[in-house]
Tab-separated table of C-alpha atoms in Angstrom:
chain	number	residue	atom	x	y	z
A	1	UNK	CA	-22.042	-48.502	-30.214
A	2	UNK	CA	-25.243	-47.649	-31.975
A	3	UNK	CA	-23.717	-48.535	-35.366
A	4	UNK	CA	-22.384	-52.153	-34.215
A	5	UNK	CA	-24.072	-54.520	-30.927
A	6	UNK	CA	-26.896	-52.715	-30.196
A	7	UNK	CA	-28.300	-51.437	-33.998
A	8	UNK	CA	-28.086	-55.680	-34.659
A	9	UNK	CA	-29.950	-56.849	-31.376
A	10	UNK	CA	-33.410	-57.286	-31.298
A	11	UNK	CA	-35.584	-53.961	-29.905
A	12	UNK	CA	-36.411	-55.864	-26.629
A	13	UNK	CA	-32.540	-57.063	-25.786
A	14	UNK	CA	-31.879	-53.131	-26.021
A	15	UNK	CA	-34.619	-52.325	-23.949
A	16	UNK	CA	-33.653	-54.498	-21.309
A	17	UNK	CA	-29.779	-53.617	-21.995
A	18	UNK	CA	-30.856	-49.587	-21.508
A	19	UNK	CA	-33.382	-50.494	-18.370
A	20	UNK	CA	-30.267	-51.689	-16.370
A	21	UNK	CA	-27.883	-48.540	-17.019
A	22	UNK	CA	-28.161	-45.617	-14.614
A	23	UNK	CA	-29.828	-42.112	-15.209
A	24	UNK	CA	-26.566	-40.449	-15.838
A	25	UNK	CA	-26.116	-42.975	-18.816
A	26	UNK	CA	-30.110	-42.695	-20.204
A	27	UNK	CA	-29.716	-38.802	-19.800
A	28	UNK	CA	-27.065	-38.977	-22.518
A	29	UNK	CA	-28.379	-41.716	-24.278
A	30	UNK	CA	-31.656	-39.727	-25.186
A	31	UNK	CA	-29.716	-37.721	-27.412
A	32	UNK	CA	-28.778	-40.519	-29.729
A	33	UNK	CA	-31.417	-40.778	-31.674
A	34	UNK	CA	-35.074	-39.847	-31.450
A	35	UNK	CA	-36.385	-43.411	-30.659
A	36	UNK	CA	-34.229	-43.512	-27.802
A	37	UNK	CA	-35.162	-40.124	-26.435
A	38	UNK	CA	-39.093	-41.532	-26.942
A	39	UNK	CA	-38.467	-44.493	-25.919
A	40	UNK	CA	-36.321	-43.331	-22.292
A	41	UNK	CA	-39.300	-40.449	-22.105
A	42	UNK	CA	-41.942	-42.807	-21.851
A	43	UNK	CA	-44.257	-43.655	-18.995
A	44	UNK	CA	-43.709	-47.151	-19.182
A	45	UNK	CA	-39.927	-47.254	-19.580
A	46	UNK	CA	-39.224	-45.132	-16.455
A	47	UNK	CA	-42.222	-47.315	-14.880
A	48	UNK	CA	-39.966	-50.785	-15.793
A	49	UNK	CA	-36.306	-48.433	-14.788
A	50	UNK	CA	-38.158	-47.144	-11.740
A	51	UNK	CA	-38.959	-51.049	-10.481
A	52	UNK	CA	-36.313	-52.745	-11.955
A	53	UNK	CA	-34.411	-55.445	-9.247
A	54	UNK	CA	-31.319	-53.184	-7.648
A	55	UNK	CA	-29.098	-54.229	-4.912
A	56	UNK	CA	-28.004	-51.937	-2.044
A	57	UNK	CA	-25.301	-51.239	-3.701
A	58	UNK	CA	-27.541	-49.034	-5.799
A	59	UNK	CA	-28.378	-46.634	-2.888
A	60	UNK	CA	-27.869	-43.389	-2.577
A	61	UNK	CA	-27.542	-40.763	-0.010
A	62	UNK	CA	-28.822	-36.979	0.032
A	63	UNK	CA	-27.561	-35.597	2.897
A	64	UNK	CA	-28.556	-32.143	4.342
A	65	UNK	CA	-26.566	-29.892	6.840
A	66	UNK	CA	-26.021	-26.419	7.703
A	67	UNK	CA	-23.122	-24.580	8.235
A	68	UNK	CA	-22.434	-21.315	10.195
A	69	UNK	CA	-20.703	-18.614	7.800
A	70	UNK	CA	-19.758	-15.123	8.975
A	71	UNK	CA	-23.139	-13.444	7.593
A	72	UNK	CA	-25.154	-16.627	8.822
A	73	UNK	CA	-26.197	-19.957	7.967
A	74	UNK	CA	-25.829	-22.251	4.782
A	75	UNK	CA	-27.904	-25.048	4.026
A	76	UNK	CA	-26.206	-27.195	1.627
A	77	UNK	CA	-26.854	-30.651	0.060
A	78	UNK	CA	-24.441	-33.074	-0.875
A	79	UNK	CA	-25.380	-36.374	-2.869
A	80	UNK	CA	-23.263	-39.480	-1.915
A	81	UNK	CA	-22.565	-43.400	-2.489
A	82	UNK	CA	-20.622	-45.857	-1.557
A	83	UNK	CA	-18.818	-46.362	-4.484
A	84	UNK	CA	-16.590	-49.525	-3.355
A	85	UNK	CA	-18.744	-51.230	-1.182
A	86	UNK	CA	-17.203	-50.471	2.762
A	87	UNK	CA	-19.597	-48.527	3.798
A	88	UNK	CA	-17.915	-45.274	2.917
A	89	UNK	CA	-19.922	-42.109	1.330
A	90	UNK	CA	-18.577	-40.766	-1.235
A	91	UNK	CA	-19.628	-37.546	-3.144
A	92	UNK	CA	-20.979	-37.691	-6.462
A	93	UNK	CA	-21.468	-34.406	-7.517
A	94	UNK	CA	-20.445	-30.948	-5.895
A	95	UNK	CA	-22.641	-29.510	-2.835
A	96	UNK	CA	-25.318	-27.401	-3.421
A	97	UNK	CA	-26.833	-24.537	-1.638
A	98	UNK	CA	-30.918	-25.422	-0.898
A	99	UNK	CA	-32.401	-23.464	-2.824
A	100	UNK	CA	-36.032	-21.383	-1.758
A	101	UNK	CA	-36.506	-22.494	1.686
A	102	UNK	CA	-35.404	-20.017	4.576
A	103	UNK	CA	-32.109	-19.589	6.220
A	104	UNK	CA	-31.030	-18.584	9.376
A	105	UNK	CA	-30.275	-20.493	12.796
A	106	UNK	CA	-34.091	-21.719	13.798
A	107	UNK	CA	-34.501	-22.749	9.871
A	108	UNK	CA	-30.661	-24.496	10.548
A	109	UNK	CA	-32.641	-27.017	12.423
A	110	UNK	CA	-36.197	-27.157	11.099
A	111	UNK	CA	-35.710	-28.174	7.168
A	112	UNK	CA	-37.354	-31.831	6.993
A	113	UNK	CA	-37.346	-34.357	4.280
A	114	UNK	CA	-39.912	-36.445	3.100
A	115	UNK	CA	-39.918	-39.219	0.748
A	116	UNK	CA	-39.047	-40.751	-1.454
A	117	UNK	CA	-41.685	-41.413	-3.469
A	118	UNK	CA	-41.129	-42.995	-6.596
A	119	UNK	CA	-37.618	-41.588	-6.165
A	120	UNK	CA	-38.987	-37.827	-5.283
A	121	UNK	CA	-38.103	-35.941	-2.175
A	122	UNK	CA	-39.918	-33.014	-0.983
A	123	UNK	CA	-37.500	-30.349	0.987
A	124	UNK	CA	-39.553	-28.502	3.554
A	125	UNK	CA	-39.463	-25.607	6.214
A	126	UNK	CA	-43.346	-26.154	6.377
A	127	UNK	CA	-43.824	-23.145	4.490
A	128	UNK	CA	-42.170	-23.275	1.348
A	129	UNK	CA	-42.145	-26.749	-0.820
A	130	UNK	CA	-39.653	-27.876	-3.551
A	131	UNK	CA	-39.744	-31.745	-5.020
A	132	UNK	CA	-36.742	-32.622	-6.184
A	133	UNK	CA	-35.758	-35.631	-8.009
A	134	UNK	CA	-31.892	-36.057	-6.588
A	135	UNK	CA	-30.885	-38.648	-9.581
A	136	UNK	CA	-31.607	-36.033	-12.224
A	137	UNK	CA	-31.313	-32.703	-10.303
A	138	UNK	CA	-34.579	-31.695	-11.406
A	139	UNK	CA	-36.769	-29.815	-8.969
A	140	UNK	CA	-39.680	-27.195	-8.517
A	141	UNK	CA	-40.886	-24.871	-6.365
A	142	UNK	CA	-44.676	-25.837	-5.745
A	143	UNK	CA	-47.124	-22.853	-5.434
A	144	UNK	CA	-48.084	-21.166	-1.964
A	145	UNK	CA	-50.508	-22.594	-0.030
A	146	UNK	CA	-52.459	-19.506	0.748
A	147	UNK	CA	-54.833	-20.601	4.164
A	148	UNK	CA	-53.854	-18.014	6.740
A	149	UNK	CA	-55.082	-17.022	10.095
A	150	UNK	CA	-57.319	-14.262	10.606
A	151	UNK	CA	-55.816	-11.236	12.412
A	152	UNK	CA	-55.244	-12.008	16.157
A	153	UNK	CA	-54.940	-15.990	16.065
A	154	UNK	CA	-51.886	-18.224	15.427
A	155	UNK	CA	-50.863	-21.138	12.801
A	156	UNK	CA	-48.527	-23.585	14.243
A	157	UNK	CA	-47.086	-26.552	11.545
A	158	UNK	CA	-47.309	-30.096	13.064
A	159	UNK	CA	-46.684	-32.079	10.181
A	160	UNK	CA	-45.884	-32.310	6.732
A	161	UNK	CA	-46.455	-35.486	5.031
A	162	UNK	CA	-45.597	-36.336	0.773
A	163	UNK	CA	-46.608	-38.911	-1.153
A	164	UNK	CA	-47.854	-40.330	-4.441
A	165	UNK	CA	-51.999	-41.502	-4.593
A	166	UNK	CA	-51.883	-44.679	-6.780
A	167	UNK	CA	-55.838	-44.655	-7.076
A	168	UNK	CA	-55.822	-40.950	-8.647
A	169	UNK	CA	-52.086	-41.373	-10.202
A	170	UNK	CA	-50.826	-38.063	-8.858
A	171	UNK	CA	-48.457	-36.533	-5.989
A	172	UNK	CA	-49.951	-35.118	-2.704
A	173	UNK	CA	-48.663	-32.486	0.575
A	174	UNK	CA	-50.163	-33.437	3.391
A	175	UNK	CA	-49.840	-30.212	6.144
A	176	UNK	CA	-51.440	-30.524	9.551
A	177	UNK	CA	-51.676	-27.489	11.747
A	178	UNK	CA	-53.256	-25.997	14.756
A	179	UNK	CA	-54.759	-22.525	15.026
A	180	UNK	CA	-55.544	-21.295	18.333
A	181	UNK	CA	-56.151	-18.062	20.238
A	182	UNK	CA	-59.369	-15.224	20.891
A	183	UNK	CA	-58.195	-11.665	19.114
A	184	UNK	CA	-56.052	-10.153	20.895
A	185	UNK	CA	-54.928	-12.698	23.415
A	186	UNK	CA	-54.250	-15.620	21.454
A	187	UNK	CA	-55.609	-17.706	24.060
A	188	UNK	CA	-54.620	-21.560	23.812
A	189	UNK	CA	-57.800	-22.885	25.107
A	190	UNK	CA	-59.353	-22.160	21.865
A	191	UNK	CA	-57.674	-24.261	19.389
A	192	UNK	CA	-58.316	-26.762	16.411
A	193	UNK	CA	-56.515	-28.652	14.563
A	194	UNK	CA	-56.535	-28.119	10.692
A	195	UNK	CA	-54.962	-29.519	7.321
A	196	UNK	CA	-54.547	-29.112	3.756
A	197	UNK	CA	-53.703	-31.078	0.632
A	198	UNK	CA	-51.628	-30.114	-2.114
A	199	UNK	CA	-52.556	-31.831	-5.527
A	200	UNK	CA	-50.379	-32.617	-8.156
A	201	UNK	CA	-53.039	-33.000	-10.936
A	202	UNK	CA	-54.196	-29.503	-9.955
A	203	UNK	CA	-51.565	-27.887	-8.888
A	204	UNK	CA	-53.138	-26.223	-6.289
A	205	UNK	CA	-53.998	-26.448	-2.371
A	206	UNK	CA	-57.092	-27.144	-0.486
A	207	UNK	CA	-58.646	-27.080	3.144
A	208	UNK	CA	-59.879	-30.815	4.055
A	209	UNK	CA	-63.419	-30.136	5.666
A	210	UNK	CA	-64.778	-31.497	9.091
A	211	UNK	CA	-61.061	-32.750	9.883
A	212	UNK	CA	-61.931	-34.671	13.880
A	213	UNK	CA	-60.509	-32.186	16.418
A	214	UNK	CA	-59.874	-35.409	19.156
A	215	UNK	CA	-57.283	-36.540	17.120
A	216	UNK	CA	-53.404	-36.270	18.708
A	217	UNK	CA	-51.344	-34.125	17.329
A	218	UNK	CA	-48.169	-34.983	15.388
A	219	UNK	CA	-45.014	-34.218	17.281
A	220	UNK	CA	-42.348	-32.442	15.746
A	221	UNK	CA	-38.940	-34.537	16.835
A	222	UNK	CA	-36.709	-35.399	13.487
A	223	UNK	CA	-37.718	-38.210	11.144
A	224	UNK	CA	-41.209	-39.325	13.946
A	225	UNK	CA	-42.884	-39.269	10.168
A	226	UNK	CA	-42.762	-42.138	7.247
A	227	UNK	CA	-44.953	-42.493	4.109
A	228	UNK	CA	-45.330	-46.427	4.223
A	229	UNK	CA	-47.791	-48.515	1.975
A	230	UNK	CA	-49.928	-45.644	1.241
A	231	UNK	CA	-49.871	-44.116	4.164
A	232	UNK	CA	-48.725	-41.264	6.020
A	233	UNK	CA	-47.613	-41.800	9.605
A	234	UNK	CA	-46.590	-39.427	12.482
A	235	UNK	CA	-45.432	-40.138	15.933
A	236	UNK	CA	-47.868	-38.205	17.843
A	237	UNK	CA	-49.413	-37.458	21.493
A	238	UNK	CA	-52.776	-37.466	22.797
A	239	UNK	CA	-53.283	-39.388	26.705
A	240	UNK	CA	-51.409	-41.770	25.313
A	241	UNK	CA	-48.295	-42.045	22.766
A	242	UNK	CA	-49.502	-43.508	19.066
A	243	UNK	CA	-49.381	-42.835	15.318
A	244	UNK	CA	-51.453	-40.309	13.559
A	245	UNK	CA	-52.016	-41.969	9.885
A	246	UNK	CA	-53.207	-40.354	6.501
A	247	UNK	CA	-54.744	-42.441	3.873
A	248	UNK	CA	-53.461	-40.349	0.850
A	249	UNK	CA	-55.711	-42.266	-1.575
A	250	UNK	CA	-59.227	-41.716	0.361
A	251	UNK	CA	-58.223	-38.653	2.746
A	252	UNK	CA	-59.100	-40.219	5.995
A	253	UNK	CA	-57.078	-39.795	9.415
A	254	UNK	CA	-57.252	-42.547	12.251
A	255	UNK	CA	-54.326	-44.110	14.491
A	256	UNK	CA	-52.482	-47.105	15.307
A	257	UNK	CA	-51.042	-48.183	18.310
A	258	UNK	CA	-46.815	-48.207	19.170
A	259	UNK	CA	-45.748	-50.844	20.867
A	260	UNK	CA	-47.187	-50.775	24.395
A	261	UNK	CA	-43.731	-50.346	26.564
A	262	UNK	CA	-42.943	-46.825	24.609
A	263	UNK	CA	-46.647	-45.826	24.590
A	264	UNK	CA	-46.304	-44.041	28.060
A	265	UNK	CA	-44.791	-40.700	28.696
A	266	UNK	CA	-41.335	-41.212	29.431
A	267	UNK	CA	-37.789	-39.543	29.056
A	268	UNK	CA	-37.780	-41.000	25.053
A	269	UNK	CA	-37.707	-39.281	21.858
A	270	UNK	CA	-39.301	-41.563	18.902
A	271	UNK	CA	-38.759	-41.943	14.991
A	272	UNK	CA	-40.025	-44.089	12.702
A	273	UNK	CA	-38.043	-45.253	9.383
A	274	UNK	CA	-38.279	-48.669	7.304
A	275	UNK	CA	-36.198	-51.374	8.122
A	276	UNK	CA	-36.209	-54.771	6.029
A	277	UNK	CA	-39.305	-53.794	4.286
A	278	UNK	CA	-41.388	-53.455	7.757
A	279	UNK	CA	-42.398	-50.148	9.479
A	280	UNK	CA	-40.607	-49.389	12.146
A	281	UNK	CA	-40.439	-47.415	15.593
A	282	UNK	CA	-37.222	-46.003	17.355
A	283	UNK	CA	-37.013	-45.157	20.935
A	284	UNK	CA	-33.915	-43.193	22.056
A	285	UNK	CA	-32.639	-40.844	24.724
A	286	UNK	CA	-34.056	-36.961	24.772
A	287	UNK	CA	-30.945	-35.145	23.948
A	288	UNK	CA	-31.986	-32.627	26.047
A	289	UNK	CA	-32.090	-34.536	29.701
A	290	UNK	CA	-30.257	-35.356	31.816
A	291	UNK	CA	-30.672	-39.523	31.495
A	292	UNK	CA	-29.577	-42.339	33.892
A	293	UNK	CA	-26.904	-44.969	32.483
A	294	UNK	CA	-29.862	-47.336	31.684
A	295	UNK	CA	-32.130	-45.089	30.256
A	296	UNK	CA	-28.792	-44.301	27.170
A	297	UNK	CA	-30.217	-47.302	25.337
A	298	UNK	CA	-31.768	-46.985	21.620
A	299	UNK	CA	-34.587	-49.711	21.336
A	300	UNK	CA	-35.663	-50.502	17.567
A	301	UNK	CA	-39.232	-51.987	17.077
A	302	UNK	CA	-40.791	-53.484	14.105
A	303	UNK	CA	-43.989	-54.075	13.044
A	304	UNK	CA	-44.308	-57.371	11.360
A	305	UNK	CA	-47.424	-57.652	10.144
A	306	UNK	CA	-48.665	-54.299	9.104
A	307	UNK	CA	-51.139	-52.220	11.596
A	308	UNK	CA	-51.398	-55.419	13.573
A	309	UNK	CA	-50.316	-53.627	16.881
A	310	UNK	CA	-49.898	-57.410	18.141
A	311	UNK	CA	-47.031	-58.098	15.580
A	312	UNK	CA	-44.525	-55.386	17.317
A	313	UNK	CA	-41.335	-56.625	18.352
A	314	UNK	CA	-38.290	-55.557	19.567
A	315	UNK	CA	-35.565	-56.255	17.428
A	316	UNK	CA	-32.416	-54.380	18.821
A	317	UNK	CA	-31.964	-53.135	21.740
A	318	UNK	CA	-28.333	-51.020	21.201
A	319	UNK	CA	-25.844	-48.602	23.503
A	320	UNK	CA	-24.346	-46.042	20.972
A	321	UNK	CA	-22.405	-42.809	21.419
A	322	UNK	CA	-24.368	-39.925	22.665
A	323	UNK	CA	-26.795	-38.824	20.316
A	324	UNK	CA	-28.786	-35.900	18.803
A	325	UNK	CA	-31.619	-38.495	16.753
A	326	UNK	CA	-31.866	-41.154	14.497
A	327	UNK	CA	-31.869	-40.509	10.792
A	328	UNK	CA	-32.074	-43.713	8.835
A	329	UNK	CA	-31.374	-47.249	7.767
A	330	UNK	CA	-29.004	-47.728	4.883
A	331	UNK	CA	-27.896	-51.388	3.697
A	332	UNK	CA	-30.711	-53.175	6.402
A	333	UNK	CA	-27.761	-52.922	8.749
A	334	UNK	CA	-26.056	-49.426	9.489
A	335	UNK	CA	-28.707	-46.607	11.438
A	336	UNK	CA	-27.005	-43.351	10.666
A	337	UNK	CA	-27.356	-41.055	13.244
A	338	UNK	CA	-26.058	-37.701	14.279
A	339	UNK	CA	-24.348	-36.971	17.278
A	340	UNK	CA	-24.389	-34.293	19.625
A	341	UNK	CA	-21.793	-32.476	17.852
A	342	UNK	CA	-22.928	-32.403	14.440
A	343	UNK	CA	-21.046	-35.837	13.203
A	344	UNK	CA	-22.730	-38.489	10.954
A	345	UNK	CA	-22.390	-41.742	12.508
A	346	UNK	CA	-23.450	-45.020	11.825
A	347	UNK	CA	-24.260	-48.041	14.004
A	348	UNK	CA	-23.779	-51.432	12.876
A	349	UNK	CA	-26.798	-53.791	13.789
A	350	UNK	CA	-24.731	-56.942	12.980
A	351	UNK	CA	-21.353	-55.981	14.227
A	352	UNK	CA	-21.788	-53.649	17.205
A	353	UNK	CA	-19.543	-51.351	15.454
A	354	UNK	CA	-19.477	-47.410	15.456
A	355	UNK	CA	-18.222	-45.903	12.487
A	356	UNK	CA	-17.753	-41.886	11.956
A	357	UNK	CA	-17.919	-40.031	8.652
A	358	UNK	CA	-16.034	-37.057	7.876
A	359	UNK	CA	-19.343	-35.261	7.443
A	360	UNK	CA	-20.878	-33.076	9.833
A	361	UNK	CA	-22.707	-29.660	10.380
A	362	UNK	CA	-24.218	-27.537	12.833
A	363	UNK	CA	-25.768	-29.578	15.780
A	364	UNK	CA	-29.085	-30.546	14.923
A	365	UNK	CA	-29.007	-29.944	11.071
A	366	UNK	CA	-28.408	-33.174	9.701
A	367	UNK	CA	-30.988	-34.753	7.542
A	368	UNK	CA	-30.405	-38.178	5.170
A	369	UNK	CA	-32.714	-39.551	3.062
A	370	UNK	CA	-31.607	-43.260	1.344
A	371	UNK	CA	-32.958	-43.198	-2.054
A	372	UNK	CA	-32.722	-45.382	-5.417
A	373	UNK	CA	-32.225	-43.510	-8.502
A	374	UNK	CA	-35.308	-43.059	-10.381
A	375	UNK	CA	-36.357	-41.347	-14.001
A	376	UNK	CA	-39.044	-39.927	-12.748
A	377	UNK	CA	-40.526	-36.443	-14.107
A	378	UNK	CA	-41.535	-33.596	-11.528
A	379	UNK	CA	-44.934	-32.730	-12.366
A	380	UNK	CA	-45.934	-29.554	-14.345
A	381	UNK	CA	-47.330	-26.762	-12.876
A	382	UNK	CA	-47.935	-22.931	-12.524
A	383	UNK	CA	-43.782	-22.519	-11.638
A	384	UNK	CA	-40.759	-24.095	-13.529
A	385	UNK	CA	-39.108	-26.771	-13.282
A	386	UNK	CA	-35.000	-26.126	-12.887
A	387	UNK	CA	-31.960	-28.244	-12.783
A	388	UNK	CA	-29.136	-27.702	-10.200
């Protein structure tokens, strides 16, 4: 190929002609010849591959689960498509085994995703942090984040928020947590709410100062977070039920409103994913009651004109299969979901149709994030950057 078509065509035709292959392809293309490898390397080029038009067809799944084995748990990852266009996932590499974050049962059911970001994921336990670029299999552990309590008081994680600051062109953590207690007692009427920021460009974590204590707190139900238009939201709980937000570019927390039917305390549990381009807020059914026939319903909200609390509608109201949470939208149509049992599901929007994958885990443990295959580097730092 090099020494016919593409050696004859003019250096912009092959640009173009390499922009539209997938990262699979480029990986082995960069060791044609040097130009290439520059070329593919370049800021720009994965800039142009990273925002190039795709179709859903592109999308990919990384899907999380655990899985009891006679010594314990195993948190595995398998990376999927649907490779024929009916909706079916398909695996496109082997499973792997997470790799840093902790096992056992509570950790079965506490590893989050966040992302992507320019086609990064962060994998999470709230302690330990690894980015991961799931097109490329590249992925790091990022240093500690070394704020602790002092002896006697406790540190509870809230949230954990990623994202990329397009002002100061580098990656941030977000973690939000509350310390409370008086040595020895821990007492919970002395609490306050604190955060830090991990910084790409530094490598390193800070405490953000004077951080307002009458803020709600983030709650921790699967997938109530979303990094949307520079922003970092969490479905969170003060007198009332809102969104805690987190400018990443200038630091700065404040909150929007949900829409006002699921902003008082009910029998709900409440996610947020995107959904044709436009944030949006999922009530469903507390796995964990007891619920009344018409309180099974899943009601899907979207904000149409972004933090306009006016421009909320409700867009679906649906009556699936019993249900442990939402987990996302693939194709603007199906909302995977896992039931009760540990089954991937999916719900279609346009059909009213249930469809079950042969994919499941321990109850609780499923995690999907819908991704498009990106070129992107993981930043250097002070650990190494390894390959699965």
């Amino acid at each position: 190929m090099m020494d016919g078509t593409m050696k004859k065509l003019p250096e912009d035709m092959r640009i173009y002609i390499l922009l539209r292959l997938p990262v699979k392809s480029l990986a082995r293309f960069k060791c044609v010849i040097k130009s290439w490898y520059t070329l593919i390397q370049s800021f720009n080029f994965i800039n142009f591959h990273l925002n190039r038009s795709t179709t859903t067809k592109d999308e990919f799944i990384l899907f999380r689960r655990s899985t009891k084995e006679p010594d314990g748990f195993s948190h595995v990852l398998s990376f999927l498509l649907d490779h024929d266009g009916k909706d079916d996932l398909d695996p496109v590499c082997p499973d792997i085994d997470m790799p840093y974050l902790t096992t056992g049962f509570a950790s079965s059911t506490s590893h989050q995703f966040t992302g992507p970001s320019n086609g990064l994921i962060l994998l999470t336990d709230s302690l330990n942090f690894v980015l991961l670029n799931p097109a490329t299999r590249n992925y790091r552990l990022l240093p500690p984040n070394h704020f602790c309590c002092p002896r006697g008081f406790l540190r509870l994680i809230y949230g954990v928020g990623f994202g990329y600051d397009s002002i100061q062109k580098n990656y941030k953590v977000i973690r939000v947590s509350r310390v409370y207690g008086d040595p020895p007692f821990n007492d919970r009427s002395e609490m306050s709410w604190e955060s830090e920021v991990y910084n790409s460009s530094t490598d390193s974590w800070r405490q953000l100062a004077n951080v307002d204590q009458e803020l709600p707190g983030p709650y921790m139900h699967p997938y109530s977070e979303m990094f949307y238009k520079g922003t970092f939201h969490w479905y969170a709980q003060g007198q009332m039920r809102l969104l805690l937000c987190f400018d990443i570019n200038t630091e700065i927390f404040r909150t929007m409103q949900v829409p006002s039917t699921c902003a008082v305390r009910d029998e709900k549990c409440h996610s947020l994913v995107v959904f044709g381009e436009c944030l949006t807020f999922i009530c469903y059914p507390d796995p964990r009651r007891e619920s009344s026939p018409m309180q099974e319903t899943i009601e899907i909200w979207i904000m149409q004109e972004y933090s306009v609390n006016e421009s909320w509608i409700k867009k679906y109201t649906i009556r699936p299969p019993p249900i442990e949470s939402p987990l996302a939208i693939w194709k603007d149509r199906l909302l995977l979901l896992q039931d009760k049992s540990g089954v991937l599901i999916a719900y279609d929007l346009n059909l009213d149709e249930v469809k079950e994958f042969k994919l499941h885990g321990h109850p609780e443990s499923l995690r999907v994030i819908v991704y498009k295959e990106s070129l992107t580097p993981i930043p250097i730092g002070s650990t190494q950057v390894e390959r699965f």
